Amino acid sequence: MRVVATHDGGLCRVRLPGGLLTAAQAEAIAQAALAHASGTLELTNRANLQVRGIRAGSEAALSEALVAGGLGPSASASADLCTADELRNLMLAPLAGLDPAALLDTTTLAAPIVAMLQNEPRFAALSPKFALLIDGGEALAALDHPHDIWLAATAHEGGARFMFGLAGCPGDGAFGSIAAAQATPLIRALLHAFLDLAGPGQLRMREVVAAHGLQAVLKQALRHASIDIANETASGWQRSKVDTGLRLGAHRLNDRTGYVGCQPPLARLDAATLRGLAALAQTHGDGTLRITPWQGAILPHVANDAMPAVIAALHALGLITDAAHPLARTIACTGSTGCAKSRADTKADALLLAAHLPPKIHVHLSGCERSCAAAHRAPFTLLAVAPGAYDVYEDIDESVAQNSSENIEERDAAPFGRRVARHLTIEAAAQLLEHLSMQPHAQRAPEHS
Ligand code: SF4
């Protein structure tokens, strides 16, 4: 498994297909993190887990311990693939196979797709960042994270089908729909088409679509498989609404069981906390965890009458279970303690800000323009400009922004939105957010200083 150097030691991203982590795998990660690294772990916004602070010279031992624990490429993949590569991102909804409201159980698709990605030698050429989403229509889903290929279940009179699209998210505009049984052949054909068409340095589908056009990618894919695509079904299609608040707290799914969701503050936990989570999953659940794209975890199959005890145990571990908690509304990238690019200690500053965060405000602190912590545009972004100093951006509706400001630079301040203040301390940023939270957009001044 790949270990990359960072400011605070080696970093190993442990990819979890569908976000699924067994208690035994969690224990293997905790042991490896204590034996070969600092013990600090992070949950990512692609529902993966990463080990930080890997000691120099311990990279191979850590990788071996993780693979022995059933993580990373399977033993059936060739030795070359194991050493040269790692699993690709395959995201499912955190409640895949559990949510009675879902149109399809996507968990049954995950294993053949992961096997195909590992065992077909040509797919070793895909970038480790190449990402797939298979959405079963669950009530809880992350739909704002662009994927190279996405499939989303949709109701159809002849049975549920999959809408699909490239280089985007469900809701960006589907290309067409396919029968559910053709999901794996379609993905395989699209991966081959991508590799056929990708030029030097083109690692992601958006680059290939930009270079050749969507129709050319699809045409190429159909040379690899005969798939019946219904284009007309895509027109006007909209994915049903989701409630991301369902990621936290206790929720019944039937008369007997449900799930409990939690998240560590700012996506970080230590090995002991991961062990505690795994123990809870074994005692009160089915021995599994599901890592979520909101950098948290879900314990499935918890008995309804055990939920209060599980919530109390999660709080004792320092985990958050309430979507209204300020730290459930605050995300921050690694920051200067772990990333040389960061202009500020975003994690420490985020803790300061959270103590003063107005109700209902969601905020993202980023150490530089790369925006590693957020795949989407947050309602408010604090972009570090110097230690302890941030420019503040707001994801304001563009039509409102154009009415309230003629400043072209402000309107074009993507990817974070419109800049509303420069070079603020955390205390001043908290005051500004308080002020903005009480104003409708149209009444806001273009920029505060
Ligand atoms: S957003 Fe920038 S500073 Fe933060 S972790 Fe990513 S690269 Fe580093």
CSV table of C-alpha atoms and ligand atoms in Angstrom, one decimal:
chain,number,residue,atom,x,y,z
A,1,MET,CA,0.0,0.0,0.0
A,2,ARG,CA,1.2,3.4,-0.9
A,3,VAL,CA,2.8,5.6,1.8
A,4,VAL,CA,3.4,9.3,0.9
A,5,ALA,CA,5.7,11.7,2.8
A,6,THR,CA,3.9,14.6,4.6
A,7,HIS,CA,4.9,17.2,7.1
A,8,ASP,CA,4.2,15.0,10.1
A,9,GLY,CA,5.6,11.7,8.7
A,10,GLY,CA,4.3,9.1,6.3
A,11,LEU,CA,0.6,9.0,5.3
A,12,CYS,CA,-1.2,5.8,4.1
A,13,ARG,CA,-4.7,6.0,2.7
A,14,VAL,CA,-6.6,2.8,3.5
A,15,ARG,CA,-9.3,2.6,0.9
A,16,LEU,CA,-12.5,1.0,2.1
A,17,PRO,CA,-14.8,-0.1,-0.8
A,18,GLY,CA,-18.2,1.2,0.1
A,19,GLY,CA,-16.9,2.6,3.3
A,20,LEU,CA,-17.2,-0.9,5.0
A,21,LEU,CA,-14.8,-1.7,7.8
A,22,THR,CA,-15.1,-4.8,10.0
A,23,ALA,CA,-14.2,-4.6,13.7
A,24,ALA,CA,-11.2,-7.0,12.9
A,25,GLN,CA,-9.9,-4.6,10.2
A,26,ALA,CA,-10.4,-1.7,12.6
A,27,GLU,CA,-8.3,-3.5,15.2
A,28,ALA,CA,-5.6,-4.2,12.6
A,29,ILE,CA,-5.5,-0.5,11.7
A,30,ALA,CA,-5.3,0.5,15.3
A,31,GLN,CA,-2.5,-2.0,16.0
A,32,ALA,CA,-0.5,-0.9,12.9
A,33,ALA,CA,-0.9,2.8,13.7
A,34,LEU,CA,0.4,2.3,17.2
A,35,ALA,CA,3.3,0.0,16.2
A,36,HIS,CA,4.5,1.9,13.1
A,37,ALA,CA,3.1,5.4,13.3
A,38,SER,CA,1.9,8.1,15.7
A,39,GLY,CA,-1.5,6.5,16.3
A,40,THR,CA,-3.3,9.4,14.7
A,41,LEU,CA,-6.0,8.4,12.2
A,42,GLU,CA,-8.2,10.5,9.9
A,43,LEU,CA,-11.5,9.8,8.1
A,44,THR,CA,-11.7,11.2,4.6
A,45,ASN,CA,-14.5,12.7,2.6
A,46,ARG,CA,-14.4,9.7,0.2
A,47,ALA,CA,-15.3,7.4,3.2
A,48,ASN,CA,-11.7,6.1,3.5
A,49,LEU,CA,-9.4,6.1,6.5
A,50,GLN,CA,-5.8,7.3,6.6
A,51,VAL,CA,-2.9,6.5,9.0
A,52,ARG,CA,-0.7,9.6,9.8
A,53,GLY,CA,2.7,10.0,11.2
A,54,ILE,CA,4.2,6.8,9.8
A,55,ARG,CA,7.8,6.5,11.1
A,56,ALA,CA,10.6,6.6,8.5
A,57,GLY,CA,11.7,3.0,7.8
A,58,SER,CA,8.4,1.6,9.0
A,59,GLU,CA,6.5,2.0,5.7
A,60,ALA,CA,6.8,-1.6,4.6
A,61,ALA,CA,6.0,-3.1,8.0
A,62,LEU,CA,2.9,-0.9,8.2
A,63,SER,CA,1.7,-1.9,4.7
A,64,GLU,CA,2.3,-5.6,5.5
A,65,ALA,CA,0.3,-5.3,8.7
A,66,LEU,CA,-2.6,-3.6,7.0
A,67,VAL,CA,-2.7,-6.2,4.1
A,68,ALA,CA,-2.4,-9.0,6.7
A,69,GLY,CA,-5.4,-7.4,8.4
A,70,GLY,CA,-7.5,-7.8,5.2
A,71,LEU,CA,-7.1,-4.2,4.0
A,72,GLY,CA,-5.9,-3.0,0.6
A,73,PRO,CA,-5.7,-5.1,-2.5
A,74,SER,CA,-6.9,-8.7,-2.1
A,75,ALA,CA,-4.6,-11.6,-2.0
A,76,SER,CA,-6.1,-12.8,-5.3
A,77,ALA,CA,-4.8,-9.7,-7.1
A,78,SER,CA,-1.4,-10.2,-8.6
A,79,ALA,CA,1.7,-9.4,-6.6
A,80,ASP,CA,2.6,-6.7,-9.2
A,81,LEU,CA,-0.7,-5.0,-8.7
A,82,CYS,CA,-0.3,-5.2,-4.9
A,83,THR,CA,3.0,-3.5,-4.9
A,84,ALA,CA,2.4,-1.1,-7.8
A,85,ASP,CA,-1.1,0.0,-6.9
A,86,GLU,CA,-4.0,0.2,-4.5
A,87,LEU,CA,-7.7,0.0,-4.5
A,88,ARG,CA,-9.7,2.7,-6.3
A,89,ASN,CA,-12.4,4.7,-4.7
A,90,LEU,CA,-15.8,3.0,-4.8
A,91,MET,CA,-18.4,4.9,-2.9
A,92,LEU,CA,-21.8,3.5,-1.8
A,93,ALA,CA,-24.3,5.3,0.3
A,94,PRO,CA,-23.6,4.7,4.1
A,95,LEU,CA,-26.9,2.9,4.4
A,96,ALA,CA,-26.5,0.7,1.3
A,97,GLY,CA,-28.3,-2.5,1.9
A,98,LEU,CA,-29.9,-1.2,5.1
A,99,ASP,CA,-32.3,1.5,4.1
A,100,PRO,CA,-35.8,0.2,3.4
A,101,ALA,CA,-36.4,3.4,1.3
A,102,ALA,CA,-33.6,2.5,-1.2
A,103,LEU,CA,-34.5,1.4,-4.7
A,104,LEU,CA,-31.6,-1.1,-5.0
A,105,ASP,CA,-29.2,-2.9,-2.7
A,106,THR,CA,-25.9,-1.7,-4.1
A,107,THR,CA,-23.8,-3.8,-1.7
A,108,THR,CA,-24.2,-6.8,-4.0
A,109,LEU,CA,-22.5,-4.8,-6.8
A,110,ALA,CA,-19.5,-3.7,-4.8
A,111,ALA,CA,-17.6,-7.0,-4.6
A,112,PRO,CA,-17.7,-7.8,-8.4
A,113,ILE,CA,-16.7,-4.2,-9.2
A,114,VAL,CA,-13.8,-4.2,-6.7
A,115,ALA,CA,-12.7,-7.6,-8.1
A,116,MET,CA,-12.8,-6.3,-11.6
A,117,LEU,CA,-10.8,-3.2,-10.7
A,118,GLN,CA,-8.1,-5.4,-9.0
A,119,ASN,CA,-8.0,-8.3,-11.4
A,120,GLU,CA,-8.1,-6.7,-14.8
A,121,PRO,CA,-4.4,-5.8,-15.4
A,122,ARG,CA,-5.2,-2.8,-17.6
A,123,PHE,CA,-7.1,-1.0,-14.7
A,124,ALA,CA,-3.9,-0.8,-12.7
A,125,ALA,CA,-3.2,2.2,-15.0
A,126,LEU,CA,-6.1,4.2,-13.5
A,127,SER,CA,-5.1,7.0,-11.1
A,128,PRO,CA,-5.6,6.2,-7.4
A,129,LYS,CA,-7.9,9.2,-7.4
A,130,PHE,CA,-10.2,7.7,-10.0
A,131,ALA,CA,-13.6,7.5,-8.2
A,132,LEU,CA,-16.9,5.6,-8.8
A,133,LEU,CA,-20.2,6.2,-7.1
A,134,ILE,CA,-23.1,3.7,-7.0
A,135,ASP,CA,-26.1,5.3,-5.4
A,136,GLY,CA,-29.0,3.0,-4.5
A,137,GLY,CA,-31.5,5.8,-3.9
A,138,GLU,CA,-31.1,5.8,-0.1
A,139,ALA,CA,-32.4,8.7,2.1
A,140,LEU,CA,-28.8,9.4,3.3
A,141,ALA,CA,-26.3,9.9,0.5
A,142,ALA,CA,-23.5,12.3,-0.4
A,143,LEU,CA,-24.5,13.7,-3.8
A,144,ASP,CA,-22.2,16.8,-4.1
A,145,HIS,CA,-18.9,15.0,-4.5
A,146,PRO,CA,-17.9,14.7,-8.2
A,147,HIS,CA,-17.0,11.2,-9.4
A,148,ASP,CA,-15.4,10.0,-12.6
A,149,ILE,CA,-18.3,7.6,-13.1
A,150,TRP,CA,-21.6,7.7,-11.2
A,151,LEU,CA,-24.6,5.5,-11.3
A,152,ALA,CA,-27.8,6.3,-9.4
A,153,ALA,CA,-30.9,4.1,-9.0
A,154,THR,CA,-34.1,5.4,-10.4
A,155,ALA,CA,-37.6,4.1,-10.2
A,156,HIS,CA,-39.0,2.7,-13.5
A,157,GLU,CA,-42.2,0.9,-14.3
A,158,GLY,CA,-40.3,-2.2,-15.4
A,159,GLY,CA,-38.2,-2.2,-12.2
A,160,ALA,CA,-35.4,0.0,-10.8
A,161,ARG,CA,-32.7,1.1,-13.3
A,162,PHE,CA,-29.5,3.1,-13.0
A,163,MET,CA,-29.1,6.6,-14.3
A,164,PHE,CA,-25.5,7.3,-15.1
A,165,GLY,CA,-23.2,10.2,-15.8
A,166,LEU,CA,-19.5,11.0,-16.1
A,167,ALA,CA,-17.3,13.5,-14.3
A,168,GLY,CA,-19.9,14.9,-12.0
A,169,CYS,CA,-22.6,14.0,-9.4
A,170,PRO,CA,-26.2,12.7,-9.6
A,171,GLY,CA,-28.2,15.8,-10.3
A,172,ASP,CA,-25.6,17.4,-12.6
A,173,GLY,CA,-27.3,15.9,-15.5
A,174,ALA,CA,-27.5,12.2,-16.4
A,175,PHE,CA,-26.5,10.8,-19.7
A,176,GLY,CA,-29.0,7.9,-19.8
A,177,SER,CA,-30.2,4.9,-17.9
A,178,ILE,CA,-29.4,1.2,-18.1
A,179,ALA,CA,-30.9,-2.0,-16.6
A,180,ALA,CA,-29.6,-2.6,-13.1
A,181,ALA,CA,-28.0,-5.9,-14.2
A,182,GLN,CA,-25.8,-4.0,-16.7
A,183,ALA,CA,-24.0,-1.8,-14.0
A,184,THR,CA,-20.8,-3.8,-13.9
A,185,PRO,CA,-20.5,-4.2,-17.7
A,186,LEU,CA,-21.1,-0.5,-18.2
A,187,ILE,CA,-18.5,0.5,-15.7
A,188,ARG,CA,-16.0,-1.9,-17.2
A,189,ALA,CA,-16.7,-0.5,-20.7
A,190,LEU,CA,-16.4,3.1,-19.5
A,191,LEU,CA,-13.1,2.3,-17.8
A,192,HIS,CA,-11.7,0.9,-21.0
A,193,ALA,CA,-13.0,3.8,-23.0
A,194,PHE,CA,-11.3,6.2,-20.6
A,195,LEU,CA,-8.0,4.4,-20.9
A,196,ASP,CA,-8.4,4.2,-24.7
A,197,LEU,CA,-8.9,8.0,-25.0
A,198,ALA,CA,-6.8,9.4,-22.1
A,199,GLY,CA,-3.8,11.3,-23.4
A,200,PRO,CA,-0.5,11.9,-21.4
A,201,GLY,CA,-1.3,13.5,-18.1
A,202,GLN,CA,-5.1,13.0,-18.4
A,203,LEU,CA,-5.8,11.1,-15.2
A,204,ARG,CA,-9.5,11.9,-14.6
A,205,MET,CA,-12.6,11.5,-16.6
A,206,ARG,CA,-13.3,15.3,-16.7
A,207,GLU,CA,-10.1,15.8,-18.7
A,208,VAL,CA,-11.0,13.1,-21.2
A,209,VAL,CA,-14.6,14.4,-21.5
A,210,ALA,CA,-13.2,17.9,-22.0
A,211,ALA,CA,-10.8,16.7,-24.7
A,212,HIS,CA,-13.1,14.4,-26.6
A,213,GLY,CA,-16.7,15.1,-25.6
A,214,LEU,CA,-19.1,12.9,-23.7
A,215,GLN,CA,-20.6,11.3,-26.9
A,216,ALA,CA,-17.1,10.1,-28.0
A,217,VAL,CA,-16.5,8.5,-24.6
A,218,LEU,CA,-19.8,6.7,-24.7
A,219,LYS,CA,-19.2,5.6,-28.3
A,220,GLN,CA,-15.9,4.2,-27.4
A,221,ALA,CA,-17.4,2.4,-24.4
A,222,LEU,CA,-20.0,0.7,-26.6
A,223,ARG,CA,-17.1,-0.8,-28.6
A,224,HIS,CA,-16.2,-2.8,-25.4
A,225,ALA,CA,-19.7,-4.0,-24.5
A,226,SER,CA,-23.2,-4.2,-25.9
A,227,ILE,CA,-25.3,-2.1,-23.5
A,228,ASP,CA,-28.8,-0.9,-24.1
A,229,ILE,CA,-28.8,2.7,-23.0
A,230,ALA,CA,-32.1,4.6,-22.7
A,231,ASN,CA,-31.1,8.2,-23.3
A,232,GLU,CA,-34.6,9.7,-23.2
A,233,THR,CA,-35.1,8.7,-19.6
A,234,ALA,CA,-32.4,11.1,-18.5
A,235,SER,CA,-34.2,14.3,-19.6
A,236,GLY,CA,-35.4,16.2,-16.5
A,237,TRP,CA,-34.4,13.4,-14.2
A,238,GLN,CA,-33.8,14.5,-10.6
A,239,ARG,CA,-32.4,12.4,-7.7
A,240,SER,CA,-34.8,12.3,-4.7
A,241,LYS,CA,-33.8,14.6,-1.9
A,242,VAL,CA,-31.5,13.5,0.9
A,243,ASP,CA,-31.2,14.5,4.6
A,244,THR,CA,-27.5,14.6,5.6
A,245,GLY,CA,-28.6,15.1,9.2
A,246,LEU,CA,-29.4,11.4,9.2
A,247,ARG,CA,-25.6,10.7,9.3
A,248,LEU,CA,-25.6,11.4,13.1
A,249,GLY,CA,-27.6,10.1,16.0
A,250,ALA,CA,-29.8,7.1,16.5
A,251,HIS,CA,-32.3,6.1,13.8
A,252,ARG,CA,-34.7,3.1,13.7
A,253,LEU,CA,-34.9,1.2,10.4
A,254,ASN,CA,-37.5,-1.3,11.6
A,255,ASP,CA,-39.2,-2.5,14.7
A,256,ARG,CA,-36.1,-4.2,16.1
A,257,THR,CA,-32.9,-2.5,14.8
A,258,GLY,CA,-31.5,0.6,13.3
A,259,TYR,CA,-28.2,2.4,13.3
A,260,VAL,CA,-26.2,5.0,15.2
A,261,GLY,CA,-24.0,7.6,13.4
A,262,CYS,CA,-21.2,9.6,14.9
A,263,GLN,CA,-18.1,11.6,13.9
A,264,PRO,CA,-14.8,12.5,15.5
A,265,PRO,CA,-14.1,16.3,15.9
A,266,LEU,CA,-12.5,17.5,12.7
A,267,ALA,CA,-12.2,14.0,11.2
A,268,ARG,CA,-9.4,12.9,13.5
A,269,LEU,CA,-9.4,10.1,16.0
A,270,ASP,CA,-6.7,8.1,17.8
A,271,ALA,CA,-6.2,4.3,17.7
A,272,ALA,CA,-7.9,3.8,21.1
A,273,THR,CA,-11.0,5.6,19.9
A,274,LEU,CA,-11.1,3.4,16.7
A,275,ARG,CA,-10.8,0.4,19.0
A,276,GLY,CA,-13.6,1.7,21.1
A,277,LEU,CA,-15.8,2.1,18.1
A,278,ALA,CA,-15.0,-1.4,16.9
A,279,ALA,CA,-15.8,-2.8,20.3
A,280,LEU,CA,-19.2,-1.1,20.3
A,281,ALA,CA,-19.9,-2.5,16.8
A,282,GLN,CA,-19.1,-6.0,18.1
A,283,THR,CA,-21.1,-5.6,21.3
A,284,HIS,CA,-24.2,-3.8,20.0
A,285,GLY,CA,-24.1,-4.2,16.2
A,286,ASP,CA,-23.0,-6.8,13.7
A,287,GLY,CA,-19.3,-6.2,14.1
A,288,THR,CA,-19.0,-3.8,11.2
A,289,LEU,CA,-18.6,0.0,10.8
A,290,ARG,CA,-19.4,2.1,7.8
A,291,ILE,CA,-17.2,5.1,7.3
A,292,THR,CA,-19.2,8.0,5.9
A,293,PRO,CA,-18.2,10.7,3.4
A,294,TRP,CA,-18.9,13.3,6.1
A,295,GLN,CA,-15.8,12.0,7.9
A,296,GLY,CA,-17.8,10.0,10.4
A,297,ALA,CA,-18.9,6.4,11.0
A,298,ILE,CA,-22.2,4.5,11.3
A,299,LEU,CA,-22.8,1.5,13.5
A,300,PRO,CA,-25.4,-0.6,11.7
A,301,HIS,CA,-27.7,-3.3,13.2
A,302,VAL,CA,-28.0,-1.8,16.6
A,303,ALA,CA,-31.0,-2.9,18.6
A,304,ASN,CA,-33.5,-0.1,19.1
A,305,ASP,CA,-33.5,-0.5,22.9
A,306,ALA,CA,-29.6,-0.4,23.0
A,307,MET,CA,-29.4,3.0,21.1
A,308,PRO,CA,-29.3,5.2,24.3
A,309,ALA,CA,-26.4,3.2,25.7
A,310,VAL,CA,-24.5,3.3,22.4
A,311,ILE,CA,-25.0,7.1,22.2
A,312,ALA,CA,-23.6,7.5,25.7
A,313,ALA,CA,-20.7,5.2,24.9
A,314,LEU,CA,-19.9,7.3,21.8
A,315,HIS,CA,-19.9,10.5,23.8
A,316,ALA,CA,-17.6,8.9,26.3
A,317,LEU,CA,-15.2,8.2,23.4
A,318,GLY,CA,-15.3,11.9,22.5
A,319,LEU,CA,-17.5,11.4,19.4
A,320,ILE,CA,-20.2,13.7,18.1
A,321,THR,CA,-23.7,12.4,17.5
A,322,ASP,CA,-25.7,15.6,17.1
A,323,ALA,CA,-25.9,17.4,13.7
A,324,ALA,CA,-26.4,20.7,15.5
A,325,HIS,CA,-23.1,20.4,17.4
A,326,PRO,CA,-20.7,23.2,16.2
A,327,LEU,CA,-18.1,20.6,15.3
A,328,ALA,CA,-20.6,18.7,13.2
A,329,ARG,CA,-20.8,22.0,11.2
A,330,THR,CA,-17.1,22.6,10.9
A,331,ILE,CA,-14.6,20.9,8.6
A,332,ALA,CA,-10.9,21.7,8.3
A,333,CYS,CA,-8.1,20.4,6.2
A,334,THR,CA,-4.9,18.9,7.8
A,335,GLY,CA,-3.4,22.4,8.2
A,336,SER,CA,0.2,23.4,8.9
A,337,THR,CA,0.9,20.6,11.4
A,338,GLY,CA,0.7,18.0,8.7
A,339,CYS,CA,0.8,19.8,5.4
A,340,ALA,CA,3.7,22.0,4.1
A,341,LYS,CA,1.3,23.9,1.8
A,342,SER,CA,-0.8,25.2,4.7
A,343,ARG,CA,-0.6,28.9,5.6
A,344,ALA,CA,-2.2,28.3,9.0
A,345,ASP,CA,-3.0,25.6,11.7
A,346,THR,CA,-6.5,25.1,10.4
A,347,LYS,CA,-7.4,22.3,12.8
A,348,ALA,CA,-6.5,24.4,15.9
A,349,ASP,CA,-8.2,27.5,14.4
A,350,ALA,CA,-11.3,25.4,13.6
A,351,LEU,CA,-11.6,24.4,17.3
A,352,LEU,CA,-11.4,28.1,18.3
A,353,LEU,CA,-14.0,29.1,15.7
A,354,ALA,CA,-16.3,26.2,16.7
A,355,ALA,CA,-16.5,27.6,20.2
A,356,HIS,CA,-18.1,30.7,18.8
A,357,LEU,CA,-19.9,29.4,15.7
A,358,PRO,CA,-23.5,30.7,15.4
A,359,PRO,CA,-26.3,28.1,15.2
A,360,LYS,CA,-27.0,26.6,11.8
A,361,ILE,CA,-23.8,28.0,10.2
A,362,HIS,CA,-21.6,25.5,8.3
A,363,VAL,CA,-18.0,26.4,7.8
A,364,HIS,CA,-14.9,25.0,6.1
A,365,LEU,CA,-11.3,26.1,7.0
A,366,SER,CA,-8.8,25.5,4.2
A,367,GLY,CA,-5.0,26.0,4.5
A,368,CYS,CA,-4.7,26.7,0.8
A,369,GLU,CA,-6.7,26.8,-2.4
A,370,ARG,CA,-6.7,23.0,-2.9
A,371,SER,CA,-9.6,22.5,-0.6
A,372,CYS,CA,-8.7,18.9,0.4
A,373,ALA,CA,-11.3,18.8,3.2
A,374,ALA,CA,-14.3,19.8,1.1
A,375,ALA,CA,-15.3,18.3,-2.3
A,376,HIS,CA,-18.2,20.7,-2.5
A,377,ARG,CA,-18.5,24.5,-1.9
A,378,ALA,CA,-19.3,25.0,1.8
A,379,PRO,CA,-21.8,27.7,2.8
A,380,PHE,CA,-18.8,29.7,4.3
A,381,THR,CA,-15.1,29.0,3.7
A,382,LEU,CA,-12.2,30.5,5.6
A,383,LEU,CA,-9.1,30.4,3.4
A,384,ALA,CA,-5.9,30.8,5.2
A,385,VAL,CA,-3.7,33.7,4.1
A,386,ALA,CA,-1.2,33.7,7.0
A,387,PRO,CA,-1.0,32.0,10.4
A,388,GLY,CA,-4.2,32.8,12.2
A,389,ALA,CA,-5.5,35.0,9.4
A,390,TYR,CA,-8.2,34.1,6.9
A,391,ASP,CA,-10.2,35.5,3.9
A,392,VAL,CA,-13.8,34.6,4.3
A,393,TYR,CA,-15.9,33.4,1.3
A,394,GLU,CA,-19.6,32.8,1.1
A,395,ASP,CA,-21.4,30.4,-1.2
A,396,ILE,CA,-23.9,33.1,-2.2
A,397,ASP,CA,-26.3,32.7,-5.0
A,398,GLU,CA,-24.6,34.2,-8.1
A,399,SER,CA,-27.7,36.3,-9.1
A,400,VAL,CA,-27.8,37.8,-5.7
A,401,ALA,CA,-24.0,38.4,-5.8
A,402,GLN,CA,-24.3,40.2,-9.1
A,403,ASN,CA,-27.0,42.4,-7.8
A,404,SER,CA,-25.1,43.3,-4.6
A,405,SER,CA,-21.7,43.8,-6.2
A,406,GLU,CA,-20.4,44.9,-9.5
A,407,ASN,CA,-16.9,43.7,-8.5
A,408,ILE,CA,-15.9,41.1,-11.1
A,409,GLU,CA,-13.1,39.7,-8.9
A,410,GLU,CA,-15.6,38.9,-6.1
A,411,ARG,CA,-18.0,37.2,-8.5
A,412,ASP,CA,-15.2,35.1,-9.9
A,413,ALA,CA,-13.8,33.9,-6.6
A,414,ALA,CA,-14.5,30.2,-7.3
A,415,PRO,CA,-14.2,27.6,-5.9
A,416,PHE,CA,-15.2,29.0,-2.6
A,417,GLY,CA,-17.8,31.6,-3.7
A,418,ARG,CA,-17.8,35.3,-3.1
A,419,ARG,CA,-15.2,36.8,-0.9
A,420,VAL,CA,-16.9,38.8,1.8
A,421,ALA,CA,-13.9,39.7,4.1
A,422,ARG,CA,-10.1,39.7,4.0
A,423,HIS,CA,-7.4,38.9,6.5
A,424,LEU,CA,-9.5,38.3,9.6
A,425,THR,CA,-8.5,36.7,12.8
A,426,ILE,CA,-10.6,33.8,14.0
A,427,GLU,CA,-12.3,36.0,16.6
A,428,ALA,CA,-13.2,38.6,13.9
A,429,ALA,CA,-14.3,35.8,11.5
A,430,ALA,CA,-16.6,34.5,14.3
A,431,GLN,CA,-18.1,37.9,14.7
A,432,LEU,CA,-18.6,38.3,10.9
A,433,LEU,CA,-20.3,34.9,10.7
A,434,GLU,CA,-22.6,36.0,13.5
A,435,HIS,CA,-23.4,39.2,11.7
A,436,LEU,CA,-23.9,37.4,8.3
A,437,SER,CA,-26.1,34.8,9.9
A,438,MET,CA,-28.6,37.4,10.8
A,439,GLN,CA,-28.8,39.2,7.4
A,440,PRO,CA,-30.5,38.1,4.3
A,441,HIS,CA,-28.1,38.0,1.3
A,442,ALA,CA,-29.3,41.1,-0.5
A,443,GLN,CA,-28.7,43.3,2.5
A,444,ARG,CA,-25.0,42.4,2.9
A,445,ALA,CA,-22.2,44.7,2.1
A,446,PRO,CA,-19.9,43.4,-0.7
A,447,GLU,CA,-16.8,43.1,1.5
A,448,HIS,CA,-15.9,43.5,5.2
A,449,SER,CA,-12.4,44.4,6.5
B,1,SF4,S1,-6.1,22.2,1.5
B,1,SF4,FE1,-4.0,22.8,1.1
B,1,SF4,S2,-3.1,23.2,3.1
B,1,SF4,FE2,-5.0,22.0,3.4
B,1,SF4,S3,-4.3,19.8,3.4
B,1,SF4,FE3,-4.9,20.3,1.3
B,1,SF4,S4,-2.9,21.0,0.3
B,1,SF4,FE4,-2.6,21.1,2.5
